[in-house]
């Protein structure tokens, strides 16, 4: 059973800085079937990235995904105030095909 | 615009039942698989169930198998989650989510990620 581990648990940065969030899988994610979601307090999650690096519709290009195999990264090039939220990764290739990471909280420093 | 709106949540005693609904608009509902995902207070995301675009395939998390049933009514553009024998650990916000799905040849499949989400409906199981 695949397990996703996100790091760090909390990331404290200032607007304008670059954010790098990590998602590590316990086994290789087939076909890089890895998605990233953003969730703000009291709101539904929003799909940011799928297929490890494809941006979802309407997602600004400051968000980018990379990685393959067991190591994946979400990068936000220049943080905007609205980017401070919790981010989850999810793999959808291996059993169980709905496994989420535990989340990274991106907070304002 | 694509929208999913959940309803039916509330406070219920352990062992009782509740039926959640999710009304879809802005897209051709009958061509998409649909999921339910929940989030306990202060916790992460927890997948619950999925139904294929044509309703023939349904899958459940082990934690709800045998107690919850997912269904859909394409004439009403609505997906349902019937929850029986509720437990305090079922307390969560329940989101419905669209799966983008994909087709290969004459067969269509669940993609198992979530491209559109509703705002959720809260369920509290407490005596």
Coordinates of N, CA and C in Angstrom, one line a residue:
Chain A
X1 N 0.8 -1.2 0.0 CA 0.0 0.0 0.0 C 0.9 1.2 0.0
X2 N 0.6 2.1 -0.9 CA 1.5 3.3 -1.1 C 1.1 4.4 0.0
X3 N 2.1 5.0 0.6 CA 2.0 6.0 1.5 C 2.7 7.3 1.0
X4 N 2.0 8.4 1.1 CA 2.6 9.7 0.7 C 3.0 10.5 2.0
X5 N 4.2 11.0 2.0 CA 4.7 11.8 3.1 C 5.1 13.2 2.6
X6 N 4.4 14.2 3.2 CA 4.7 15.6 2.7 C 5.6 16.3 3.8
X7 N 6.5 17.1 3.2 CA 7.3 17.9 4.1 C 7.6 19.3 3.5
X8 N 7.8 20.3 4.3 CA 7.7 20.2 5.8 C 6.2 20.2 6.2
X9 N 6.0 20.0 7.5 CA 4.6 20.0 8.0 C 4.0 21.5 7.9
X10 N 4.9 22.4 8.2 CA 4.5 23.8 8.2 C 5.7 24.6 7.5
X11 N 5.4 25.5 6.6 CA 6.4 26.3 6.0 C 6.0 27.8 6.2
X12 N 6.9 28.5 6.8 CA 6.7 30.0 7.1 C 7.5 30.8 6.1
X13 N 6.8 31.6 5.3 CA 7.5 32.4 4.3 C 6.7 33.7 4.2
X14 N 7.4 34.7 3.5 CA 6.8 36.0 3.2 C 6.3 36.1 1.8
X15 N 5.3 37.0 1.6 CA 4.9 37.3 0.2 C 6.1 37.7 -0.7
X16 N 6.1 37.2 -1.9 CA 7.2 37.4 -2.8 C 8.3 36.4 -2.8
X17 N 8.3 35.6 -1.7 CA 9.3 34.5 -1.7 C 8.9 33.3 -2.5
X18 N 9.8 32.4 -2.6 CA 9.6 31.2 -3.4 C 9.3 30.0 -2.4
X19 N 8.3 29.2 -2.7 CA 7.9 28.1 -1.8 C 8.2 26.8 -2.5
X20 N 8.8 25.9 -1.8 CA 9.0 24.5 -2.3 C 8.5 23.5 -1.4
X21 N 7.5 22.8 -1.8 CA 6.8 21.8 -1.0 C 7.1 20.4 -1.6
X22 N 7.4 19.4 -0.7 CA 7.8 18.1 -1.1 C 6.7 17.0 -0.8
X23 N 6.7 16.1 -1.7 CA 5.8 14.9 -1.5 C 6.6 13.7 -1.9
X24 N 6.8 12.8 -0.9 CA 7.6 11.6 -1.1 C 6.7 10.4 -1.0
X25 N 6.7 9.5 -2.0 CA 5.9 8.2 -2.0 C 6.7 7.0 -1.5
X26 N 6.1 6.1 -0.8 CA 6.8 4.9 -0.3 C 7.1 3.9 -1.4
X27 N 6.6 4.1 -2.6 CA 6.9 3.3 -3.8 C 6.7 4.2 -5.0
X28 N 7.3 3.8 -6.1 CA 7.2 4.6 -7.3 C 5.8 4.8 -7.8
X29 N 5.4 6.0 -8.1 CA 4.1 6.4 -8.6 C 4.1 6.2 -10.1
X30 N 3.3 5.2 -10.6 CA 3.3 4.8 -12.0 C 2.8 6.0 -12.8
X31 N 3.4 6.2 -13.9 CA 3.0 7.2 -14.9 C 2.9 8.6 -14.3
X32 N 3.6 8.8 -13.2 CA 3.6 10.1 -12.5 C 2.2 10.6 -12.3
X33 N 1.3 9.7 -11.9 CA -0.1 10.1 -11.6 C -0.1 10.7 -10.2
X34 N 0.3 12.0 -10.1 CA 0.4 12.7 -8.8 C -0.3 14.0 -9.0
X35 N -1.2 14.4 -8.1 CA -1.9 15.6 -8.1 C -1.6 16.4 -6.9
X36 N -1.8 17.8 -7.0 CA -1.7 18.7 -5.9 C -2.9 19.5 -5.8
X37 N -3.4 19.7 -4.5 CA -4.5 20.5 -4.2 C -4.2 21.6 -3.2
X38 N -4.9 22.7 -3.3 CA -4.8 23.8 -2.3 C -6.1 23.9 -1.6
X39 N -6.1 24.1 -0.3 CA -7.3 24.2 0.5 C -7.1 25.4 1.5
X40 N -8.0 26.4 1.4 CA -8.0 27.5 2.3 C -9.1 27.2 3.4
X41 N -8.9 27.8 4.6 CA -9.8 27.5 5.7 C -11.3 27.7 5.3
X42 N -12.1 26.7 5.6 CA -13.5 26.8 5.4 C -13.9 26.6 3.9
X43 N -12.9 26.3 3.1 CA -13.2 26.1 1.6 C -13.0 24.7 1.2
X44 N -13.5 24.4 0.0 CA -13.2 23.1 -0.6 C -11.8 23.1 -1.2
X45 N -11.2 21.9 -1.3 CA -9.9 21.9 -2.0 C -10.0 22.3 -3.5
X46 N -8.9 22.7 -4.1 CA -8.9 23.1 -5.5 C -7.8 22.4 -6.1
X47 N -8.0 21.8 -7.3 CA -7.0 21.1 -8.0 C -6.0 22.1 -8.6
X48 N -4.7 21.9 -8.4 CA -3.7 22.8 -8.9 C -3.0 22.1 -10.1
X49 N -2.5 20.9 -9.8 CA -1.6 20.2 -10.7 C -2.1 18.7 -10.8
X50 N -2.0 18.1 -12.0 CA -2.2 16.7 -12.2 C -1.1 16.2 -13.1
X51 N -1.0 14.9 -13.1 CA 0.1 14.3 -13.9 C 1.5 14.8 -13.5
X52 N 1.6 15.2 -12.3 CA 2.8 15.7 -11.6 C 3.2 17.1 -12.1
X53 N 2.9 17.5 -13.3 CA 3.4 18.8 -13.8 C 2.4 19.6 -14.7
X54 N 1.2 19.1 -14.9 CA 0.2 19.8 -15.7 C -0.6 20.7 -14.8
X55 N -0.7 21.9 -15.2 CA -1.5 22.8 -14.4 C -3.0 22.7 -14.8
X56 N -3.9 22.7 -13.7 CA -5.3 22.6 -14.0 C -5.8 23.9 -14.6
X57 N -7.0 23.9 -15.1 CA -7.6 25.1 -15.8 C -7.6 26.3 -14.8
X58 N -7.1 27.4 -15.2 CA -7.2 28.6 -14.5 C -6.2 28.8 -13.4
X59 N -5.3 27.9 -13.3 CA -4.2 28.0 -12.2 C -3.1 28.9 -12.7
X60 N -2.7 29.9 -11.9 CA -1.6 30.8 -12.4 C -0.3 30.1 -12.6
X61 N 0.5 30.6 -13.5 CA 1.7 30.0 -13.9 C 2.8 30.1 -12.8
X62 N 2.6 30.8 -11.7 CA 3.5 30.8 -10.6 C 3.5 29.4 -9.9
X63 N 2.5 28.6 -10.1 CA 2.4 27.3 -9.6 C 3.0 26.3 -10.6
X64 N 4.0 25.5 -10.1 CA 4.5 24.4 -11.0 C 4.8 23.2 -10.2
X65 N 4.6 22.0 -10.9 CA 4.9 20.8 -10.3 C 6.0 20.0 -11.1
X66 N 6.7 19.3 -10.3 CA 7.8 18.5 -11.0 C 8.0 17.2 -10.2
X67 N 8.9 16.4 -10.7 CA 9.3 15.2 -10.1 C 8.8 13.9 -10.8
X68 N 9.3 12.8 -10.3 CA 8.9 11.5 -10.9 C 9.3 10.4 -9.9
X69 N 8.8 9.2 -10.2 CA 9.1 8.1 -9.3 C 8.5 8.2 -7.9
X70 N 9.4 8.5 -7.0 CA 8.9 8.7 -5.6 C 9.0 10.1 -5.0
X71 N 9.6 11.0 -5.8 CA 9.8 12.3 -5.2 C 9.2 13.4 -6.1
X72 N 8.3 14.2 -5.5 CA 7.6 15.2 -6.3 C 7.7 16.5 -5.5
X73 N 7.6 17.6 -6.3 CA 7.7 19.0 -5.7 C 6.6 19.9 -6.3
X74 N 6.0 20.7 -5.4 CA 5.2 21.8 -5.9 C 6.0 23.1 -5.5
X75 N 6.1 23.9 -6.6 CA 6.9 25.2 -6.4 C 5.9 26.3 -6.7
X76 N 5.9 27.3 -5.8 CA 5.2 28.6 -6.0 C 6.3 29.6 -6.2
X77 N 6.4 30.2 -7.3 CA 7.6 31.0 -7.7 C 7.7 32.3 -6.8
X78 N 6.6 33.0 -6.8 CA 6.5 34.2 -6.0 C 5.2 34.3 -5.2
X79 N 5.3 34.1 -3.9 CA 4.1 34.0 -3.1 C 3.2 35.2 -3.1
X80 N 1.9 35.0 -3.4 CA 0.9 36.1 -3.3 C 0.2 35.9 -2.0
X81 N -0.4 36.9 -1.4 CA -1.1 36.7 -0.1 C -2.2 35.6 -0.1
X82 N -2.8 35.4 -1.3 CA -3.8 34.4 -1.4 C -3.3 33.0 -1.5
X83 N -2.0 32.8 -1.5 CA -1.4 31.5 -1.7 C -1.2 30.8 -0.3
X84 N -1.4 31.5 0.8 CA -1.2 30.9 2.1 C -2.4 30.0 2.4
X85 N -2.1 28.7 2.5 CA -3.2 27.7 2.6 C -2.5 26.4 3.0
X86 N -3.3 25.3 3.0 CA -2.8 24.0 3.1 C -2.8 23.3 1.8
X87 N -1.7 22.6 1.5 CA -1.5 21.9 0.2 C -1.4 20.4 0.5
X88 N -2.1 19.7 -0.4 CA -2.1 18.2 -0.3 C -1.6 17.6 -1.6
X89 N -0.9 16.5 -1.5 CA -0.6 15.8 -2.7 C -1.4 14.5 -2.7
X90 N -1.7 13.9 -3.8 CA -2.5 12.7 -3.9 C -2.0 11.9 -5.1
X91 N -1.8 10.6 -4.9 CA -1.4 9.8 -6.1 C -2.6 9.0 -6.5
X92 N -2.7 8.7 -7.8 CA -3.9 8.1 -8.3 C -3.6 6.9 -9.3
X93 N -2.4 6.3 -9.1 CA -2.0 5.2 -9.9 C -1.9 3.9 -9.2
X94 N -1.5 3.9 -8.0 CA -1.3 2.6 -7.3 C -2.3 2.4 -6.2
X95 N -2.4 1.2 -5.7 CA -3.4 0.9 -4.7 C -2.9 1.5 -3.3
X96 N -3.7 2.1 -2.5 CA -5.1 2.6 -2.9 C -5.0 3.8 -3.8
X97 N -5.8 3.9 -4.8 CA -5.7 4.9 -5.8 C -6.3 6.3 -5.4
X98 N -6.3 6.5 -4.2 CA -6.9 7.8 -3.7 C -6.1 8.3 -2.5
X99 N -4.9 7.8 -2.3 CA -4.1 8.1 -1.2 C -3.6 9.6 -1.2
X100 N -3.9 10.3 -0.1 CA -3.5 11.7 0.1 C -2.3 11.7 1.0
X101 N -1.5 12.8 0.8 CA -0.5 13.1 1.9 C -1.2 13.8 3.0
X102 N -0.5 14.0 4.1 CA -1.1 14.6 5.3 C -1.2 16.1 5.2
X103 N -0.6 16.7 4.2 CA -0.7 18.2 4.0 C 0.5 18.9 4.5
X104 N 0.7 20.1 3.8 CA 1.7 21.1 4.3 C 1.0 22.4 4.4
X105 N 1.1 23.0 5.6 CA 0.5 24.3 5.9 C 1.5 25.4 5.5
X106 N 1.2 26.2 4.6 CA 2.0 27.4 4.2 C 1.5 28.6 4.8
X107 N 2.2 29.1 5.8 CA 1.8 30.3 6.6 C 2.6 31.5 6.3
X108 N 2.1 32.7 6.6 CA 2.8 33.9 6.5 C 3.8 34.1 7.6
X109 N 5.0 34.4 7.3 CA 6.0 34.6 8.3 C 5.9 36.0 8.9
Chain B
X1 N -21.0 27.9 -15.9 CA -19.9 27.6 -14.9 C -20.2 26.2 -14.2
X2 N -19.1 25.5 -13.9 CA -19.3 24.2 -13.3 C -19.5 24.4 -11.8
X3 N -20.5 23.7 -11.3 CA -20.9 23.8 -9.9 C -21.3 22.5 -9.3
X4 N -20.9 22.3 -8.1 CA -21.4 21.1 -7.3 C -21.8 21.7 -6.0
X5 N -23.1 21.3 -5.6 CA -23.6 21.8 -4.3 C -24.2 20.7 -3.5
X6 N -23.5 20.5 -2.4 CA -23.9 19.4 -1.5 C -25.0 19.9 -0.5
X7 N -25.8 18.9 -0.1 CA -26.9 19.2 1.0 C -27.2 17.9 1.7
X8 N -27.9 18.1 2.8 CA -28.4 16.9 3.6 C -27.6 16.6 4.8
X9 N -26.5 17.4 5.1 CA -25.8 17.2 6.3 C -26.6 17.7 7.6
X10 N -26.1 17.3 8.7 CA -26.7 17.7 10.0 C -26.2 17.0 11.1
X11 N -26.9 17.1 12.3 CA -26.5 16.4 13.5 C -27.4 15.1 13.6
X12 N -26.7 14.0 13.9 CA -27.5 12.7 13.9 C -26.9 11.9 15.1
X13 N -27.7 11.0 15.7 CA -27.2 10.2 16.7 C -26.5 8.9 16.2
X14 N -25.6 8.4 16.9 CA -24.9 7.2 16.5 C -25.9 6.1 16.2
X15 N -25.7 5.4 15.1 CA -26.5 4.3 14.7 C -27.6 4.7 13.7
X16 N -27.8 6.0 13.6 CA -28.9 6.5 12.7 C -28.4 6.7 11.3
X17 N -29.3 7.1 10.4 CA -28.9 7.3 9.0 C -29.1 8.7 8.5
X18 N -28.4 9.0 7.4 CA -28.5 10.3 6.7 C -28.2 10.1 5.3
X19 N -28.9 10.9 4.4 CA -28.6 10.8 3.0 C -28.1 12.2 2.5
X20 N -26.9 12.2 1.9 CA -26.4 13.4 1.3 C -26.7 13.5 -0.1
X21 N -26.9 14.7 -0.6 CA -27.1 14.9 -2.1 C -26.0 15.9 -2.6
X22 N -25.7 15.8 -3.9 CA -24.8 16.7 -4.5 C -25.4 17.0 -5.9
X23 N -25.8 18.2 -6.1 CA -26.4 18.7 -7.3 C -25.3 19.3 -8.2
X24 N -25.3 18.8 -9.5 CA -24.3 19.3 -10.4 C -24.9 20.2 -11.5
X25 N -24.1 21.1 -11.9 CA -24.6 22.0 -13.0 C -23.4 22.5 -13.8
X26 N -23.6 22.9 -15.1 CA -22.6 23.5 -15.9 C -21.7 22.5 -16.7
X27 N -22.1 21.2 -16.6 CA -21.3 20.2 -17.4 C -22.3 19.0 -17.6
X28 N -21.8 18.1 -18.5 CA -22.6 17.0 -18.8 C -22.4 15.9 -17.8
X29 N -23.2 15.9 -16.8 CA -23.1 15.1 -15.6 C -22.9 13.6 -15.9
X30 N -23.7 13.2 -16.8 CA -23.8 11.7 -17.1 C -22.5 11.1 -17.6
X31 N -21.6 11.9 -18.0 CA -20.3 11.4 -18.6 C -19.2 11.4 -17.6
X32 N -19.4 11.8 -16.4 CA -18.3 11.8 -15.4 C -18.5 10.9 -14.2
X33 N -17.5 10.2 -13.8 CA -17.5 9.6 -12.5 C -17.6 10.6 -11.4
X34 N -18.1 10.2 -10.2 CA -18.3 11.2 -9.1 C -17.8 10.5 -7.8
X35 N -17.2 11.3 -7.0 CA -16.7 10.8 -5.7 C -17.3 11.6 -4.5
X36 N -17.2 11.0 -3.3 CA -17.4 11.6 -2.1 C -16.0 11.6 -1.3
X37 N -15.6 12.7 -0.8 CA -14.4 12.8 0.0 C -14.8 13.5 1.3
X38 N -14.3 13.1 2.4 CA -14.6 13.8 3.7 C -13.4 14.3 4.4
X39 N -13.6 15.2 5.4 CA -12.6 15.8 6.1 C -13.0 16.0 7.6
X40 N -12.5 15.2 8.5 CA -12.8 15.3 9.9 C -12.3 16.7 10.4
X41 N -12.8 17.2 11.5 CA -12.4 18.5 12.0 C -10.9 18.5 12.2
X42 N -10.2 19.5 11.6 CA -8.8 19.7 11.8 C -7.9 18.6 11.2
X43 N -8.5 17.7 10.4 CA -7.7 16.6 9.8 C -7.6 16.8 8.3
X44 N -6.9 15.8 7.7 CA -6.7 15.8 6.2 C -7.9 15.2 5.4
X45 N -7.6 15.0 4.2 CA -8.7 14.5 3.2 C -8.7 13.0 3.3
X46 N -10.0 12.5 3.2 CA -10.2 11.1 3.4 C -11.2 10.6 2.3
X47 N -10.8 9.9 1.3 CA -11.7 9.5 0.3 C -12.8 8.5 0.8
X48 N -14.0 8.6 0.3 CA -15.1 7.8 0.8 C -15.6 6.8 -0.2
X49 N -16.0 7.3 -1.4 CA -16.6 6.4 -2.4 C -16.6 7.0 -3.7
X50 N -16.7 6.2 -4.8 CA -16.8 6.7 -6.1 C -17.8 5.8 -6.9
X51 N -18.5 6.5 -7.9 CA -19.4 5.8 -8.8 C -19.0 6.1 -10.2
X52 N -19.0 5.1 -11.1 CA -18.6 5.4 -12.4 C -19.6 6.2 -13.2
X53 N -19.3 6.6 -14.4 CA -20.2 7.5 -15.1 C -21.5 6.9 -15.4
X54 N -21.5 5.6 -15.6 CA -22.8 4.9 -15.9 C -23.4 4.2 -14.7
X55 N -22.8 4.3 -13.5 CA -23.3 3.8 -12.3 C -23.1 2.3 -12.1
X56 N -22.4 1.7 -13.0 CA -22.2 0.2 -12.9 C -21.1 -0.2 -12.0
X57 N -20.1 0.7 -11.7 CA -19.0 0.4 -10.8 C -19.0 1.4 -9.6
X58 N -19.0 0.8 -8.4 CA -18.9 1.6 -7.2 C -17.9 1.0 -6.3
X59 N -17.1 1.9 -5.7 CA -16.0 1.5 -4.8 C -16.1 2.3 -3.5
X60 N -15.7 1.7 -2.4 CA -15.8 2.3 -1.1 C -14.5 2.1 -0.3
X61 N -14.3 3.1 0.6 CA -13.2 3.0 1.5 C -13.6 1.9 2.5
X62 N -12.6 1.2 3.0 CA -12.9 0.1 3.9 C -13.7 0.5 5.2
X63 N -13.4 1.8 5.6 CA -14.0 2.3 6.8 C -15.5 2.5 6.7
X64 N -16.1 2.5 5.4 CA -17.5 2.8 5.2 C -18.2 1.6 4.5
X65 N -17.4 0.6 4.0 CA -18.0 -0.5 3.3 C -19.0 -1.2 4.1
X66 N -20.2 -1.5 3.4 CA -21.3 -2.1 4.1 C -22.2 -1.2 4.8
X67 N -21.8 0.1 5.0 CA -22.6 1.0 5.7 C -23.1 2.2 4.8
X68 N -22.2 2.6 3.9 CA -22.5 3.7 3.0 C -22.8 3.1 1.6
X69 N -23.7 3.8 0.9 CA -24.0 3.5 -0.5 C -24.0 4.7 -1.4
X70 N -23.3 4.7 -2.5 CA -23.3 5.8 -3.4 C -24.2 5.5 -4.6
X71 N -24.9 6.5 -5.1 CA -25.8 6.3 -6.2 C -25.8 7.6 -7.0
X72 N -26.4 7.5 -8.2 CA -26.6 8.7 -9.0 C -27.9 8.7 -9.7
X73 N -28.4 9.8 -10.0 CA -29.6 10.0 -10.8 C -29.3 11.0 -11.9
X74 N -29.0 10.5 -13.1 CA -28.6 11.4 -14.2 C -29.7 12.4 -14.6
X75 N -31.0 11.9 -14.4 CA -32.1 12.8 -14.8 C -32.2 14.0 -13.9
X76 N -31.6 13.9 -12.7 CA -31.6 15.1 -11.8 C -30.2 15.7 -11.6
X77 N -29.2 15.2 -12.4 CA -27.8 15.6 -12.3 C -27.3 15.6 -10.8
X78 N -27.6 14.5 -10.1 CA -27.4 14.4 -8.7 C -26.7 13.1 -8.3
X79 N -25.7 13.2 -7.4 CA -25.1 12.0 -6.8 C -25.5 12.0 -5.3
X80 N -25.7 10.8 -4.8 CA -26.1 10.7 -3.4 C -25.1 9.8 -2.6
X81 N -25.2 10.0 -1.3 CA -24.5 9.1 -0.4 C -25.4 8.8 0.7
X82 N -25.9 7.5 0.7 CA -26.7 7.0 1.8 C -25.8 6.5 2.9
X83 N -25.9 7.1 4.1 CA -25.0 6.7 5.2 C -25.9 6.1 6.3
X84 N -25.6 4.8 6.6 CA -26.3 4.1 7.6 C -25.4 3.7 8.7
X85 N -26.0 3.3 9.9 CA -25.2 2.9 11.0 C -24.0 3.9 11.3
X86 N -24.4 5.1 11.4 CA -23.4 6.2 11.5 C -22.6 6.1 12.9
X87 N -21.4 6.4 12.9 CA -20.5 6.4 14.0 C -19.9 7.7 14.3
X88 N -19.5 8.0 15.6 CA -18.9 9.3 15.9 C -17.7 9.6 14.9
X89 N -17.0 8.6 14.6 CA -15.8 8.8 13.7 C -16.2 9.2 12.3
X90 N -17.5 9.1 11.9 CA -17.9 9.6 10.6 C -18.1 11.1 10.6
X91 N -18.0 11.8 11.7 CA -18.1 13.2 11.8 C -17.1 13.9 10.9
X92 N -17.6 14.7 10.0 CA -16.7 15.3 9.0 C -17.5 16.3 8.1
X93 N -16.8 17.1 7.4 CA -17.4 17.8 6.2 C -17.3 16.8 5.0
X94 N -18.4 16.6 4.3 CA -18.4 15.7 3.2 C -18.5 16.5 1.9
X95 N -17.5 16.3 1.1 CA -17.4 17.0 -0.2 C -17.8 16.0 -1.3
X96 N -18.5 16.5 -2.3 CA -18.6 15.7 -3.6 C -17.5 16.3 -4.5
X97 N -17.0 15.5 -5.4 CA -16.0 15.9 -6.3 C -16.1 15.2 -7.6
X98 N -15.8 15.9 -8.7 CA -15.9 15.3 -10.0 C -14.6 14.7 -10.4
X99 N -14.7 13.5 -11.0 CA -13.5 12.8 -11.6 C -13.4 13.1 -13.1
X100 N -12.3 13.5 -13.6 CA -12.3 13.9 -15.0 C -12.6 12.7 -15.9
X101 N -12.3 11.5 -15.5 CA -12.5 10.3 -16.3 C -11.8 10.3 -17.6
X102 N -11.7 9.2 -18.2 CA -11.1 9.1 -19.5 C -11.6 7.9 -20.2
X103 N -11.6 7.9 -21.5 CA -12.1 6.8 -22.4 C -11.0 6.3 -23.3
X104 N -10.9 5.0 -23.5 CA -10.0 4.4 -24.4 C -10.8 3.4 -25.2
X105 N -10.9 3.7 -26.5 CA -11.7 2.8 -27.3 C -13.2 3.0 -26.9
X106 N -13.8 1.9 -26.6 CA -15.2 2.0 -26.3 C -15.4 1.9 -24.8
X107 N -14.3 1.9 -24.0 CA -14.4 1.8 -22.6 C -14.0 3.1 -21.9
X108 N -14.7 3.4 -20.8 CA -14.4 4.6 -20.1 C -14.1 4.3 -18.6
X109 N -13.2 5.1 -18.0 CA -12.6 4.7 -16.8 C -12.6 5.8 -15.8
X110 N -12.4 5.5 -14.5 CA -12.3 6.4 -13.5 C -10.8 6.8 -13.4
X111 N -10.5 8.1 -13.3 CA -9.1 8.6 -13.3 C -8.6 8.6 -11.9
X112 N -9.5 8.8 -10.9 CA -9.1 8.7 -9.5 C -8.4 10.0 -9.0
X113 N -8.6 11.1 -9.7 CA -8.3 12.4 -9.1 C -9.5 13.3 -9.3
X114 N -9.5 14.5 -8.7 CA -10.7 15.3 -8.5 C -10.5 16.7 -9.0
X115 N -11.2 17.0 -10.1 CA -10.9 18.3 -10.8 C -11.9 19.4 -10.4
X116 N -13.1 19.0 -9.8 CA -14.0 20.0 -9.4 C -14.6 19.5 -8.1
X117 N -14.7 20.5 -7.1 CA -15.2 20.1 -5.8 C -16.4 21.0 -5.4
X118 N -17.3 20.5 -4.6 CA -18.3 21.3 -4.0 C -17.8 21.9 -2.7
X119 N -18.6 22.7 -2.0 CA -18.2 23.4 -0.8 C -18.3 22.5 0.4
X120 N -19.0 21.4 0.3 CA -19.1 20.5 1.4 C -20.4 20.7 2.2
X121 N -20.8 19.6 2.9 CA -21.9 19.7 3.9 C -21.4 19.0 5.2
X122 N -21.6 19.6 6.3 CA -21.1 19.0 7.6 C -22.0 18.0 8.1
X123 N -21.4 16.9 8.6 CA -22.1 15.8 9.3 C -21.5 15.6 10.7
X124 N -22.4 15.7 11.7 CA -21.9 15.5 13.1 C -22.7 14.3 13.7
X125 N -22.0 13.3 14.1 CA -22.6 12.1 14.7 C -22.3 12.1 16.2
X126 N -23.3 12.4 17.0 CA -23.1 12.6 18.4 C -24.4 12.3 19.1
X127 N -24.3 11.8 20.3 CA -25.5 11.5 21.1 C -25.8 12.7 22.0

